[in-house]
Amino acid sequence: MTSTVARALWSAALALLASAAAVAASGSPVEDIRARAPEREVIYFMLPDRFENGDLNNDRGGLAGDRLRTGFDPTSKGFYNGGDLKGLLSRLDYIQGLGATAIWLGPIYKNKPVQGDAGQESAGYHGYWITDFTAVDPHFGTEEDLHRLIAALRARGMKIYLDIITNHTADVIAYRECPTSECPYRARADYPYSRRGGLNGAPINEGFAGDGPRHQTAENFSKLTRADFAYTPFLPRGEENIKVPSWLNDPIWYHNRGNTTFSGESNDMGDFVGLDDLMTENPRVVQGFIDIFGGWIDRFGVDGFRIDTAKHVNEEFWRAFAPAMLDRAKLRGIPNFHIFGEVYTDSPADVSLLARYTRSARLPTVLDFAFAAAVRETVAGNAGTEVLARLFADDVLYEGGAATALRSPTFISNHDFGRFAHLIFKRRPDVTRDEALERVKLAHAMLLTLRGVPTLYSGDEQGFVGQGGDQSARQPLFASQVAEYQAQPILGTNATHAQAHFNPEHPLYTLIARLSKLRTAHPALHSGRQETRRYTEGKPGIFAVSRFDPIDGREYVVAFNTSAEPIVTAVQVETSSMEFAALEGRCEARASAPGSLKMSLPAFGFAVCAGRSSK
């Protein structure tokens, strides 16, 4: 048999392997989805209000009145636009066609419809202003709708992760001393628990030893009976019983110290832009949230939790909460329950911060903000690819090391800091739309082939750009009536946001679908060890890694070019890896010599090459 014929047969075998694996991942009885480890997933994240509107009857959440009562205004980016669970259910073909195997669903719990000081009101369309932690927000549908959605996902072999919040509730508690929600933080040293309203106040909470780790016992917190140590909290008329479970209505379970400055002790104890910050040091609060979110596991059999604002909760809370959720899931028959916390950083070098929450706080994994920053610096910016090499070298810092990094969700865009395309235009105001699209493609190639669990942000696959973070990065996929959104550019198409965007022929959708299926089909790309092979210091250029099949050890070479010029270079490989098949991009059929593979990459290009041992 000639080497050419052998390589052709080998490439065909790889294609058959990919096809079989894709069938298994698409919901075939061949595989129980509960047995899939978290690193095998491709996650699709959306805010339910901004995906698809499947039921016009729930747009106002069953409420009457204007937008300040119902929260619904499809012409405003800061109010409910109409998306719901029925809409999501109707578009599962679209999501699965993208190659996603799991959905991360933005918070679906009942929210305070509208909050904010007069003239600055906005709605809880995003789901992070919870009043009832036990119920589905009627703007999104009903519990029956959620059950139907989960049943449909199960039939397709797909998982569902719920976004949860334990740091805060909606902004309900007010302070007598502060008529607005912009109340400055009052520190423990200046406003101790032992005095009412400051150092010169009357003695209160006799015998309370403080909230430090040594004192977080039910006996100690039973002596904290007054909540007016910093401010005088009260519940506005008509909102005395708005929160569910009912214990959440008592101000004693909150810090009541004013707004966080995002530094020092206020990081854990301050109100997040006015939101009522829970006293998560108190054992009653810890158990309360174990009961709340354990209940969602019991009732719906979900596959994991993304934890909002995990960075703003004391670490002792997580050391109790996370194991309790894993135990609850195992009792429900969910052995691979995936927990990932939001620990924000904008630095690719700040892996130590992320790792701390896996070591000290004992969270199983965290969202890889450092990965997002590294791709931003190298693909949207001009940093050398040594930034990526440093990022992956620091995987050893995580509790569990590389194994933990392998199952930590990676991303390049999100609903808070914005879309990757916007970051390109922000750093490169003169960039052409064609170049911006190529850079976005390259970033997605990194996301889908490097270590970690790729997390796709809804709308990126349709070329959404946005104009910044937060509300300006939350465009719906259904036709938008928001003037700002309609004026925003979209890559890869001449369409506007005035039209619906569920186009499976969009160049980014087709790229992501192809790479997602490739990743799912080849264990090396989702579960394989990763080793950095080559990078460029101080300027854009090559970044290459090897990934190894966890079963047979076969080497896959994945290479990227972050520069605007083509690159031809040599990449180190195993000496036993002598023949290669191109899975994506251009690959030489044979190594140049034992231990060296020639790579030719176009500007902003990438390649995935599957090796075969000469033995």
XYZ file of N, CA, C and O in Angstrom, residues 65 279 306 347 411 587 595:
28
model
N -50.184 47.890 33.610
C -49.624 49.223 33.778
C -48.550 49.527 32.762
O -48.339 48.793 31.793
N -25.616 38.537 54.349
C -24.579 38.247 55.322
C -24.273 36.758 55.251
O -24.714 35.950 56.081
N -23.726 27.989 37.283
C -22.773 29.096 37.183
C -23.113 30.024 38.328
O -24.275 30.398 38.531
N -7.020 40.856 33.840
C -5.598 40.664 33.573
C -5.302 39.214 33.202
O -5.679 38.295 33.938
N -13.991 31.716 27.669
C -14.890 32.552 26.869
C -14.101 33.726 26.320
O -12.995 34.022 26.783
N -1.953 21.425 6.752
C -0.985 20.644 7.531
C -0.080 19.861 6.583
O -0.565 19.275 5.602
N 10.601 15.114 15.455
C 10.575 16.203 16.430
C 10.278 17.563 15.848
O 10.248 18.548 16.594
